[in-house]
Coordinates of C-alpha atoms in Angstrom, one line a residue:
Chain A
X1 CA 76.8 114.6 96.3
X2 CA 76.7 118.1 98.4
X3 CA 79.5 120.3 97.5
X4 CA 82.3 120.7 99.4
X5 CA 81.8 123.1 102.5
X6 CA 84.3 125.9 102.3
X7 CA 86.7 125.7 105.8
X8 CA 86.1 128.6 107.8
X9 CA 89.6 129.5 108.1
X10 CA 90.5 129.4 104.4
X11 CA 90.2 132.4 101.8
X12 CA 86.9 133.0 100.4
X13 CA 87.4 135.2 97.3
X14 CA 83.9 134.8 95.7
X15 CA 82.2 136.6 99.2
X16 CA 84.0 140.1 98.2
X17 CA 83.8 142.3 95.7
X18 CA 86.0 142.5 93.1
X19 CA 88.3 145.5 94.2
X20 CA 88.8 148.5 92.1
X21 CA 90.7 152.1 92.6
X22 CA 91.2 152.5 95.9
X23 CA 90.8 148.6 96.8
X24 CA 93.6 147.8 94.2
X25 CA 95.5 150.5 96.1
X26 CA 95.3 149.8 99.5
X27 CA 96.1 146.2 98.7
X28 CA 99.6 147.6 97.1
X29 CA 100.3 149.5 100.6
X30 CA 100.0 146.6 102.9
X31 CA 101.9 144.6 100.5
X32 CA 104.7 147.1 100.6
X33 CA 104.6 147.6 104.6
X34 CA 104.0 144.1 105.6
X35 CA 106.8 142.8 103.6
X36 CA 109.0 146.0 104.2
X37 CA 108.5 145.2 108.5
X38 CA 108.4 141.4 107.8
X39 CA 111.7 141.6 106.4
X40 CA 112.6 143.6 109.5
X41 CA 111.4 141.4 112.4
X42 CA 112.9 138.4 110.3
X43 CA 116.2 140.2 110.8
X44 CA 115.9 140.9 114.3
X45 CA 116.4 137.4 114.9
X46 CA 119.9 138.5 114.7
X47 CA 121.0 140.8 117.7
X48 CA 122.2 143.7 116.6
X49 CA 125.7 143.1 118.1
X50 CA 126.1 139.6 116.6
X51 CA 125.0 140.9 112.8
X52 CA 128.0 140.6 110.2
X53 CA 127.1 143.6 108.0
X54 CA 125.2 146.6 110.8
X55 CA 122.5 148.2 109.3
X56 CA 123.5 151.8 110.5
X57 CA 121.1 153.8 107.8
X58 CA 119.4 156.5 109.3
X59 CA 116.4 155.6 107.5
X60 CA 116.0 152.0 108.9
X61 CA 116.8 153.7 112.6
X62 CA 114.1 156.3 112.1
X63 CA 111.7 153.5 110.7
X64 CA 112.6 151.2 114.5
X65 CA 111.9 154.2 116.3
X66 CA 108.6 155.6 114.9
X67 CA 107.5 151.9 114.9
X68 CA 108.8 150.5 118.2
X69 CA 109.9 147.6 116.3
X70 CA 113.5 147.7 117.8
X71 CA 114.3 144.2 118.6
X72 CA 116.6 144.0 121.5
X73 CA 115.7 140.7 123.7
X74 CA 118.3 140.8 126.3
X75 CA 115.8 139.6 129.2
X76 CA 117.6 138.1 132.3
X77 CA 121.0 140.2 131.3
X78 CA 122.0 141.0 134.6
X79 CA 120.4 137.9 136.7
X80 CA 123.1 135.8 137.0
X81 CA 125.9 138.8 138.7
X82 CA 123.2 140.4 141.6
X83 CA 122.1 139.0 144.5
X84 CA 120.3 142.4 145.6
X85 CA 121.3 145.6 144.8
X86 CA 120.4 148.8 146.8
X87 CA 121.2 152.4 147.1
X88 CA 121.4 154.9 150.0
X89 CA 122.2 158.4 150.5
X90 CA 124.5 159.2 153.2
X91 CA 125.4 162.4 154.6
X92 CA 129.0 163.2 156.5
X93 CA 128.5 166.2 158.7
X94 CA 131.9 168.2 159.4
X95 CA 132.8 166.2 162.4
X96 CA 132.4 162.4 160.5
X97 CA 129.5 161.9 162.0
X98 CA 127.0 160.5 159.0
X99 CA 123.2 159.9 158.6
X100 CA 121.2 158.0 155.9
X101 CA 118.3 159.0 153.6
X102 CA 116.4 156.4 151.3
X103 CA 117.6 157.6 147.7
X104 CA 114.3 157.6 145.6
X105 CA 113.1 161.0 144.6
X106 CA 110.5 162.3 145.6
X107 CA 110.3 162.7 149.0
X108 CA 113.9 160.5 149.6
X109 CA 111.9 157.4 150.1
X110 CA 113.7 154.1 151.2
X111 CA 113.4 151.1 148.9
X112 CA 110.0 149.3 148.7
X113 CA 110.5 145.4 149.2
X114 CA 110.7 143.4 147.2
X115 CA 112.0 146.2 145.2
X116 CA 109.7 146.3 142.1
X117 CA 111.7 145.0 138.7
X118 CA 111.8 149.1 137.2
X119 CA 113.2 150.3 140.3
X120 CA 115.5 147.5 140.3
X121 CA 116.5 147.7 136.5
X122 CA 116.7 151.6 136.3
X123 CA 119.0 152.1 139.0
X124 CA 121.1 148.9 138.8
X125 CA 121.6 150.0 134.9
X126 CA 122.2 153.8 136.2
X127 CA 124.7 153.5 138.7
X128 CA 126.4 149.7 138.1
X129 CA 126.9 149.9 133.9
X130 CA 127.4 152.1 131.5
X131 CA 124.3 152.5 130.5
X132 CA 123.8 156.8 130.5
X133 CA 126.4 158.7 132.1
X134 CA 124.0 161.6 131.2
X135 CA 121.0 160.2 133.2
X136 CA 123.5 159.1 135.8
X137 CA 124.8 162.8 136.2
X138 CA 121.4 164.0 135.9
X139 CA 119.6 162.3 138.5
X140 CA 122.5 162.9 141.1
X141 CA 122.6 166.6 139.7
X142 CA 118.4 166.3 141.1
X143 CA 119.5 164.8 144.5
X144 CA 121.8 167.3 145.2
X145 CA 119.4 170.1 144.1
X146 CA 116.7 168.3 146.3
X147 CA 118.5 168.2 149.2
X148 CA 119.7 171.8 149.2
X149 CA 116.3 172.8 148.4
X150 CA 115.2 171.3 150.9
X151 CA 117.9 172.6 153.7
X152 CA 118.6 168.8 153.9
X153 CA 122.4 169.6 154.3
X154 CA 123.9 171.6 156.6
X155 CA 126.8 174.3 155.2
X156 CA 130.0 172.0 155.6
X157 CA 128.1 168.7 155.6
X158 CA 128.5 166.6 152.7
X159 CA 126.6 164.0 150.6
X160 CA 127.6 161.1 148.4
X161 CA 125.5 158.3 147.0
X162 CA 126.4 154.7 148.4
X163 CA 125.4 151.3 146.1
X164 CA 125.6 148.4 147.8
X165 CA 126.1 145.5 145.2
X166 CA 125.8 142.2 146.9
X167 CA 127.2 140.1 143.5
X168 CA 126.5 136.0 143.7
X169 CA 128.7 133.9 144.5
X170 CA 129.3 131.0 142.8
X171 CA 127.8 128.2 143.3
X172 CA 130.5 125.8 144.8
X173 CA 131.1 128.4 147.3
X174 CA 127.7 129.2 148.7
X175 CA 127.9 125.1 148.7
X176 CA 131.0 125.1 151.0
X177 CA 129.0 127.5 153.5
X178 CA 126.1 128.7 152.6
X179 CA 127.1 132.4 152.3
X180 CA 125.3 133.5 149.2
X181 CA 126.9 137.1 148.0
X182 CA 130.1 139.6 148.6
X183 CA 128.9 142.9 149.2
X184 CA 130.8 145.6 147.2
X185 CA 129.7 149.1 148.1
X186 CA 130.6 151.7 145.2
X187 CA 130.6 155.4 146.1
X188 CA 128.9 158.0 143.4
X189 CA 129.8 161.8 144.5
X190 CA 127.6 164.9 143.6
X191 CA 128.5 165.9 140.4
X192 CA 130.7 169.5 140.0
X193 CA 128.5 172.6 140.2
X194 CA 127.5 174.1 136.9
X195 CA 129.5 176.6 135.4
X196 CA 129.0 180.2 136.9
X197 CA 127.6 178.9 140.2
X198 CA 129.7 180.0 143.2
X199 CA 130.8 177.2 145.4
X200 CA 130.0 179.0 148.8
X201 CA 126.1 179.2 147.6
X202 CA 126.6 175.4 147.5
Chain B
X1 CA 99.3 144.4 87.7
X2 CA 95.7 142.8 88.3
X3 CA 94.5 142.9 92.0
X4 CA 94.0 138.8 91.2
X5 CA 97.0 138.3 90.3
X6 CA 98.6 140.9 92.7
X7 CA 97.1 138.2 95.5
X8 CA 98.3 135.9 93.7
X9 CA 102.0 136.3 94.2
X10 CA 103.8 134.7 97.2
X11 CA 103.9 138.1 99.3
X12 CA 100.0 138.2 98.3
X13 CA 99.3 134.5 99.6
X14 CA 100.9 135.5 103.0
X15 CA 99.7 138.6 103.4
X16 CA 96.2 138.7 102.0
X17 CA 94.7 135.9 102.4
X18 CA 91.8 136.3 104.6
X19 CA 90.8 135.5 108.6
X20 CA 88.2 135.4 110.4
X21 CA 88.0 139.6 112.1
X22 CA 87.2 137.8 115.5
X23 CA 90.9 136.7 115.7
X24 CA 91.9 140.5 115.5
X25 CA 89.5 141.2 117.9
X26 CA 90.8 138.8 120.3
X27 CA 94.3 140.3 120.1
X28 CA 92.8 143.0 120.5
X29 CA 91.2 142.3 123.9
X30 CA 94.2 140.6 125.1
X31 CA 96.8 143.2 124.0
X32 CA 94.2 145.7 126.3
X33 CA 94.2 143.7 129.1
X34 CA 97.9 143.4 129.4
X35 CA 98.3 146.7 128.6
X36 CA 96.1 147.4 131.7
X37 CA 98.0 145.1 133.8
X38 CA 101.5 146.8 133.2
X39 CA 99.9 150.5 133.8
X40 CA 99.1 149.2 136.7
X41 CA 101.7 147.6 137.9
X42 CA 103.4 151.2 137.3
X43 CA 101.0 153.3 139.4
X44 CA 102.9 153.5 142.2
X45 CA 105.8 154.3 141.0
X46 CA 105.0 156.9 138.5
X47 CA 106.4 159.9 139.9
X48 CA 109.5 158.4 140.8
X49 CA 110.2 157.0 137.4
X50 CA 108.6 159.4 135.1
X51 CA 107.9 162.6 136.5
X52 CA 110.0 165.4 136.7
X53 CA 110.2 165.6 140.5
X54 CA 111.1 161.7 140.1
X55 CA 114.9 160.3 139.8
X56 CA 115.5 160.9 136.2
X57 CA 114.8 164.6 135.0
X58 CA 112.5 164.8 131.4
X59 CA 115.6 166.6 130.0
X60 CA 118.0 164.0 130.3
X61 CA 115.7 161.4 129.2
X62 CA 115.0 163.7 126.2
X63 CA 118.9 163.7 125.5
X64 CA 118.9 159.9 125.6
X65 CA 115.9 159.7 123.7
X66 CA 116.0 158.1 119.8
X67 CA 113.6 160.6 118.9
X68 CA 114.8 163.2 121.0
X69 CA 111.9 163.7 122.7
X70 CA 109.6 161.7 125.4
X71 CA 106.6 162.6 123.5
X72 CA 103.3 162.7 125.2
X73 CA 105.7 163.2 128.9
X74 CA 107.0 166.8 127.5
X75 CA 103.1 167.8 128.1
X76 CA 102.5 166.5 131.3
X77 CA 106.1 166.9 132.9
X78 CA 104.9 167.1 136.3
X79 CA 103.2 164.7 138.7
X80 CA 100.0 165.0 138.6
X81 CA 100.2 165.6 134.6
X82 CA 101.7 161.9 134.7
X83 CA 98.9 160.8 136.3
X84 CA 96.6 162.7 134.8
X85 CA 98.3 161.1 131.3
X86 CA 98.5 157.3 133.0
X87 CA 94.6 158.0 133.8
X88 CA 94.1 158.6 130.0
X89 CA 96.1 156.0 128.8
X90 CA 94.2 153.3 131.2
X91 CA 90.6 154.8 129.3
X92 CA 92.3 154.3 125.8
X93 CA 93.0 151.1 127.2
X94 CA 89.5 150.3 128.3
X95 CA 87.9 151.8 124.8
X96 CA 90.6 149.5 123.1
X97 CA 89.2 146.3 125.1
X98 CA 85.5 147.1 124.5
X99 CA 86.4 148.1 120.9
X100 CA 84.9 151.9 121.3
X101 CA 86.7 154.2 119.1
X102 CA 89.1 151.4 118.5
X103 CA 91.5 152.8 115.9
X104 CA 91.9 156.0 118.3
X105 CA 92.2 154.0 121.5
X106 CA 94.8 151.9 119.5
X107 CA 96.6 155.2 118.9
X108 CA 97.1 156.1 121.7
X109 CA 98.1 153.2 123.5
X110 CA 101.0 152.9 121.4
X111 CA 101.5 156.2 121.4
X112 CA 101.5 155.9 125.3
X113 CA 103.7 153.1 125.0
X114 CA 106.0 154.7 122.5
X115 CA 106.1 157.4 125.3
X116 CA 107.1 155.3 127.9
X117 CA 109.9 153.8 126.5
X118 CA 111.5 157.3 125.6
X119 CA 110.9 158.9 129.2
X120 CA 112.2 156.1 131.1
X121 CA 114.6 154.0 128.8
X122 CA 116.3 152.1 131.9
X123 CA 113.3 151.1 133.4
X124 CA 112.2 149.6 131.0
X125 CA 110.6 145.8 131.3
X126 CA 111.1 142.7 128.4
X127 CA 107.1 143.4 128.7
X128 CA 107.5 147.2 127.6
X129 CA 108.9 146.0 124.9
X130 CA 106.4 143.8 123.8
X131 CA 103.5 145.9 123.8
X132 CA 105.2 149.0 122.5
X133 CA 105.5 146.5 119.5
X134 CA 102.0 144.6 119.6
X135 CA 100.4 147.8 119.8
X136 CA 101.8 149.0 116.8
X137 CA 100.8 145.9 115.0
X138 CA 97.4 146.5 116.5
X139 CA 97.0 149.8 115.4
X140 CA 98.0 149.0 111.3
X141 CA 95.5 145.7 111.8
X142 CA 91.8 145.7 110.5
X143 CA 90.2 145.9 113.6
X144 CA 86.3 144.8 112.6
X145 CA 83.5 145.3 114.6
X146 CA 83.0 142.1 116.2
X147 CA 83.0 141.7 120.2
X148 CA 82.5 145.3 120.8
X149 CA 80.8 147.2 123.2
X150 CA 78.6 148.2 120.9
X151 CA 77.6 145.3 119.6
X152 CA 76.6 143.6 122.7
X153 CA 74.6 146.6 123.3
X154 CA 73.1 147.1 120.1
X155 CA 72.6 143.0 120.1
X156 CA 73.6 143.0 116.6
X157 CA 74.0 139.4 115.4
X158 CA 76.5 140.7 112.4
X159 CA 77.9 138.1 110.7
X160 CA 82.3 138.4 111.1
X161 CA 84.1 139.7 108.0
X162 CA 87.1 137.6 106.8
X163 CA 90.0 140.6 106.4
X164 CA 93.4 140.5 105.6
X165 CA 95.8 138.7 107.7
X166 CA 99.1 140.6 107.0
X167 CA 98.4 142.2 111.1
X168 CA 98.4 138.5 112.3
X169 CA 101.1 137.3 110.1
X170 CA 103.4 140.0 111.1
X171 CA 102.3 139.5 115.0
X172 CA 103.2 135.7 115.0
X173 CA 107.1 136.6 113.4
X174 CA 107.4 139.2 116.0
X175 CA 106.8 136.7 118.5
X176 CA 109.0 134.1 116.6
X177 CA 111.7 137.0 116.7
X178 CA 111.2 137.5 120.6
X179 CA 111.4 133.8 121.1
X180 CA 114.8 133.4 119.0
X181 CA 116.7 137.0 119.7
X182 CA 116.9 135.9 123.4
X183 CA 118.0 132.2 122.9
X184 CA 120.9 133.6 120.3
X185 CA 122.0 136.3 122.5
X186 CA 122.0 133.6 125.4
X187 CA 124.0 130.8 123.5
X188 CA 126.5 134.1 122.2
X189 CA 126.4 135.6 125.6
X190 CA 130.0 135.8 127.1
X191 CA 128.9 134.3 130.4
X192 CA 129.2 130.6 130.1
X193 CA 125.7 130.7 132.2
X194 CA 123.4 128.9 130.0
X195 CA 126.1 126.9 128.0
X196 CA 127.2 125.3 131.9
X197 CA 123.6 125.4 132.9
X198 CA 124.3 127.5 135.6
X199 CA 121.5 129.8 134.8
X200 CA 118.3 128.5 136.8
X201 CA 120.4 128.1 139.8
X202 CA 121.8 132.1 139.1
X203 CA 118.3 132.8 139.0
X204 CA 117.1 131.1 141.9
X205 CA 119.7 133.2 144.0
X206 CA 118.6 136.2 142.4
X207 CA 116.4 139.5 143.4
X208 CA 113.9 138.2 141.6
X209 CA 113.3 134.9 143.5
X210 CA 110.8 133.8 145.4
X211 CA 113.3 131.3 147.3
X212 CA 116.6 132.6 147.2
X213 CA 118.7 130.4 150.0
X214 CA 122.0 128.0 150.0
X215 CA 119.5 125.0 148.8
X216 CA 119.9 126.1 145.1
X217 CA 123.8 125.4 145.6
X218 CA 122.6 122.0 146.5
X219 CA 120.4 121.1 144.0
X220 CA 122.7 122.8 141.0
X221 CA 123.5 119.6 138.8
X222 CA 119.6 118.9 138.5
X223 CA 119.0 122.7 138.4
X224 CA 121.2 122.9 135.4
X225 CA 118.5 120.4 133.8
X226 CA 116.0 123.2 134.0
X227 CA 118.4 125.6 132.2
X228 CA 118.6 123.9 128.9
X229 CA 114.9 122.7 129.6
X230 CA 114.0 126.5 129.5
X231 CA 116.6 127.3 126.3
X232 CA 114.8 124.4 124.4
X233 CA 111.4 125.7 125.3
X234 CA 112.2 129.2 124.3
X235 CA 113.1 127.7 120.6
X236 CA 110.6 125.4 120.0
X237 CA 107.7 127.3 121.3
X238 CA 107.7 129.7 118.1
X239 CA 107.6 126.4 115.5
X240 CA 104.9 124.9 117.6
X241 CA 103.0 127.8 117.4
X242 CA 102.9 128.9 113.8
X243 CA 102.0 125.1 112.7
X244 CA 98.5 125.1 112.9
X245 CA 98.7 121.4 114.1
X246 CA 100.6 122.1 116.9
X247 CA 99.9 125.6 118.2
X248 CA 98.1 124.5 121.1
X249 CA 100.8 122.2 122.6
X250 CA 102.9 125.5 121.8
X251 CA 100.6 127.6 123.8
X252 CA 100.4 125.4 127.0
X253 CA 104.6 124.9 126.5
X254 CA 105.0 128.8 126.7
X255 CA 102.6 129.0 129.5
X256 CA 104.4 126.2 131.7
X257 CA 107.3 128.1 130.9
X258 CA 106.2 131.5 132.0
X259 CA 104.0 130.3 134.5
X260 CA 107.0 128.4 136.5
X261 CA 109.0 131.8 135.7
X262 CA 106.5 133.4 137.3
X263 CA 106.0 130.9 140.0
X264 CA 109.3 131.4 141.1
X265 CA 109.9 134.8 140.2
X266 CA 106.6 136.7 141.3
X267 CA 108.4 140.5 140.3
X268 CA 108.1 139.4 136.8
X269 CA 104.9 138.1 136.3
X270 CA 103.4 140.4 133.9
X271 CA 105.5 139.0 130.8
X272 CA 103.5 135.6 131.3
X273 CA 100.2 137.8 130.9
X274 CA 101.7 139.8 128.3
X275 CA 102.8 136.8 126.0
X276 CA 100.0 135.4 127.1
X277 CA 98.0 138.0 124.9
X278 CA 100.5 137.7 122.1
X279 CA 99.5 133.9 121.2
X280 CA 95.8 135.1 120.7
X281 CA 97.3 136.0 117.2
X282 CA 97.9 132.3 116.6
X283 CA 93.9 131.3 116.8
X284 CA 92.2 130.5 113.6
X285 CA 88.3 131.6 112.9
X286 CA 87.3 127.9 114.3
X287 CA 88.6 128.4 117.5
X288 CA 87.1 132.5 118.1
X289 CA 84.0 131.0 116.7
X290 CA 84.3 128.0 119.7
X291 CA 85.6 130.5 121.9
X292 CA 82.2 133.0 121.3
X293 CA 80.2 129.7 121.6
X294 CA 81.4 129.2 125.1
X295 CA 81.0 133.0 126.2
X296 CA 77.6 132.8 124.6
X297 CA 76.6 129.8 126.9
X298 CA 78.5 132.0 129.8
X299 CA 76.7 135.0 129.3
X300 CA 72.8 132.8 128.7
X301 CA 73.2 130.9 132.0
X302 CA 74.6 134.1 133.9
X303 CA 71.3 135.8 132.8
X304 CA 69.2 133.2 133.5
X305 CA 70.7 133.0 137.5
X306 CA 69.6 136.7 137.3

């Protein structure tokens, strides 16, 4: 009777070597890490939010971050609120007369369409949440340099940067007649000038 | 203790046990590949989202930062440095599918993905996220020699180690974990969206659509069908995969899925090629070794046309 064929897919400990030293040792360390990040991904399952004890160590944050192994799954977040969601620059000269520029930096370019999902998610979590009032500032701190810069803006003209949320509605609604979204349009104003800068250089 | 019976205790029997290197290598190859596919999907919009002339300035994204730094950006700050650094990252990428250098190239496409995620945090894609962790995994994997450049060129008919599966075993709970994360944050999400079904039809009205128009509001009740079709998917995909019996139904379940995602929703098509890549960690050495079979035959008959 022929023996038994191995299957390919099982363990085969009489093809290697018996380990020694360093073998032995390197064995130890991928037992440690794999069951140290198994242990981690296992506990992902859990959103952070939803977890009854947080894990706030600095340690375990250091290990996510040098890793990438933060586990925050939140696709489709946003979906269900936005129709579209767009952004414009619009300038009031001292009269109220007021002109547009697209908003994207550089070169204030108008939105591509479709609007690629990065565009879309960057400036829909900068301007509509509360996502980083410190990116928020900063990029509208950029625009405002950009513009001057650039002699965009006349002395006594002023800019503000318009969103215009078109937000779903619901569903027995658009049913009734057929109008899909309300448009809110949310106004975002230059942020102050930095300390020490004169106003009238502005 | 002895290394026999260090492998012989339970952590040892999941994560030491042996598999066929060809598996890694076809993670490998996929992870690349979709790798390449999101860089350039990015191109065009590189200076806007990650260059300092762009939207977001490198400091502020360095204040936001985890590390509190955006890594390989804070070199090449400037436009033509983040191409010049996107042009690099697409060659590790390239050396990481041909498997030149692959350790290095595995480097440094999580390093580049690492990067990414630090300099522009917002922007961020579900598919970021999965390769700034697959590529991790990659990079602490045995990586073998097998379907490499260099051996195709070199012709060398090297037999395929067996090496230690801990890389594979942690890739296939990290796709578990992406599977189950989202459907618990759905079922706990505020929004009675998915409970109500109301999701698909959400979607279908949404800036992602393909078809957004009053139909949806129409067809709603048998929309809502789709909902919970997709929420049950999205949890039973990751058991079907890791059964060995089964993980082929689970693949072609998490591709209908994507695929009609995609189908409908076009902007978000790289997360089906990105998962995509992520079930090559579920093959077993029976199916690489079918799989190198069929490219074999591919690659005989192509050079016999010639």
């Amino acid at each position: 009777m022929p023996a038994a064929v191995p299957q390919s897919n099982r363990d085969e400990p009489e093809s290697h070597p018996p380990a020694r030293g360093a073998g032995v040792l390197r064995d130890w360390i991928i037992l440690v890490f794999a069951s140290i990040h198994a242990l981690k991904l296992l506990a992902g399952v859990i959103p952070e939010a939803s977890r009854p004890v947080p894990v706030p160590h600095e340690l375990a944050q250091a290990y996510e971050a040098l890793t990438g192994s933060k586990q925050r799954w939140t696709m489709f977040e946003t979906i269900p609120s936005y129709h579209k969601w767009r952004s414009r620059l619009v300038i009031t000269t001292p009269d109220g007369r007021t002109r547009e520029l697209g908003p994207l930096l550089p070169g204030f370019q108008e939105w591509m369409e479709p609007a690629p999902v990065r565009l879309y998610v960057q400036n829909e979590r900068l301007f509509s949440g509360d996502h980083s009032p410190v990116m928020r500032e900063a990029c509208l701190r950029r625009l405002d340099d950009e513009l001057r810069g650039r002699g965009l803006i006349a002395p006594g003209e002023r800019w503000h940067l318009e969103t215009l949320e078109d937000f779903t509605r619901h569903l027995v609604h658009i049913g009734r007649d057929g109008r899909l979204y309300e448009r809110r349009v949310n106004r975002h104003e230059p942020p102050p000038a930095p300390a020490g800068e004169r106003m009238e250089a502005r | 203790m002895k290394h026999d019976a260090l492998k012989a205790t339970l952590p040892g029997k999941i994560f030491l046990s042996t598999e066929d290197e060809r598996v890694y290598a076809a993670v490998r190859i996929g992870l690349a590949l979709a790798a390449l596919w999101s860089l350039v999907m990015l191109w065009p919009l590189r200076v806007t989202l990650l260059a300092e002339e762009g939207s977001v300035p490198q400091a502020a994204a360095a204040e936001q930062s985890e590390m509190c730094t955006v890594l390989l950006f804070h070199f090449f700050p400037s436009g033509d440095g983040v191409t010049l650094l996107m042009l690099l990252a697409g060659a590790a990428m390239l050396l990481l599918m041909a498997g030149v250098l692959p350790r290095m190239a595995a480097f440094f496409v999580f390093l580049w993905q690492l990067s990414l995620m630090e300099r522009a945090p917002l922007a961020a894609a579900g598919w970021d996220m999965v390769l700034r962790s697959f590529s991790f995994l990659v990079l602490v994997s045995p990586l073998g020699k097998c379907w490499s450049l260099l051996a195709i060129i070199g012709r060398r008919s090297s037999v395929p180690a067996r090496v230690a599966r801990y890389g594979l075993v942690l890739m296939r709970l990290q796709v578990l974990v992406v599977y189950w994360q989202t459907v618990v944050l759905k079922l706990a999400n505020p929004n009675p969206y998915w409970w109500n079904g109301e999701f698909l039809p959400y979607f279908l009205l949404s800036e992602y659509s393909r078809w957004p128009g009053a139909w949806v509001a129409e067809y709603a009740d048998a929309l809502a069908l789709g909902t919970w079709a997709a929420l049950l998917a999205e949890a039973v995909v990751p058991v079907l995969l890791l059964i060995r019996r089964t993980r082929f139904y689970g693949m072609a379940l998490g591709m209908i899925l994507h695929g009609l995602i995609t189908l409908a929703a076009p902007q978000i098509g790289p997360f089906m090629v990105v998962m995509a890549a992520t079930y090559a960690a579920f093959l077993t050495g029976e199916d690489v070794r079918r799989i190198g079979q069929c490219l074999t035959a591919l690659a005989a008959r192509f050079s016999a046309r010639r």
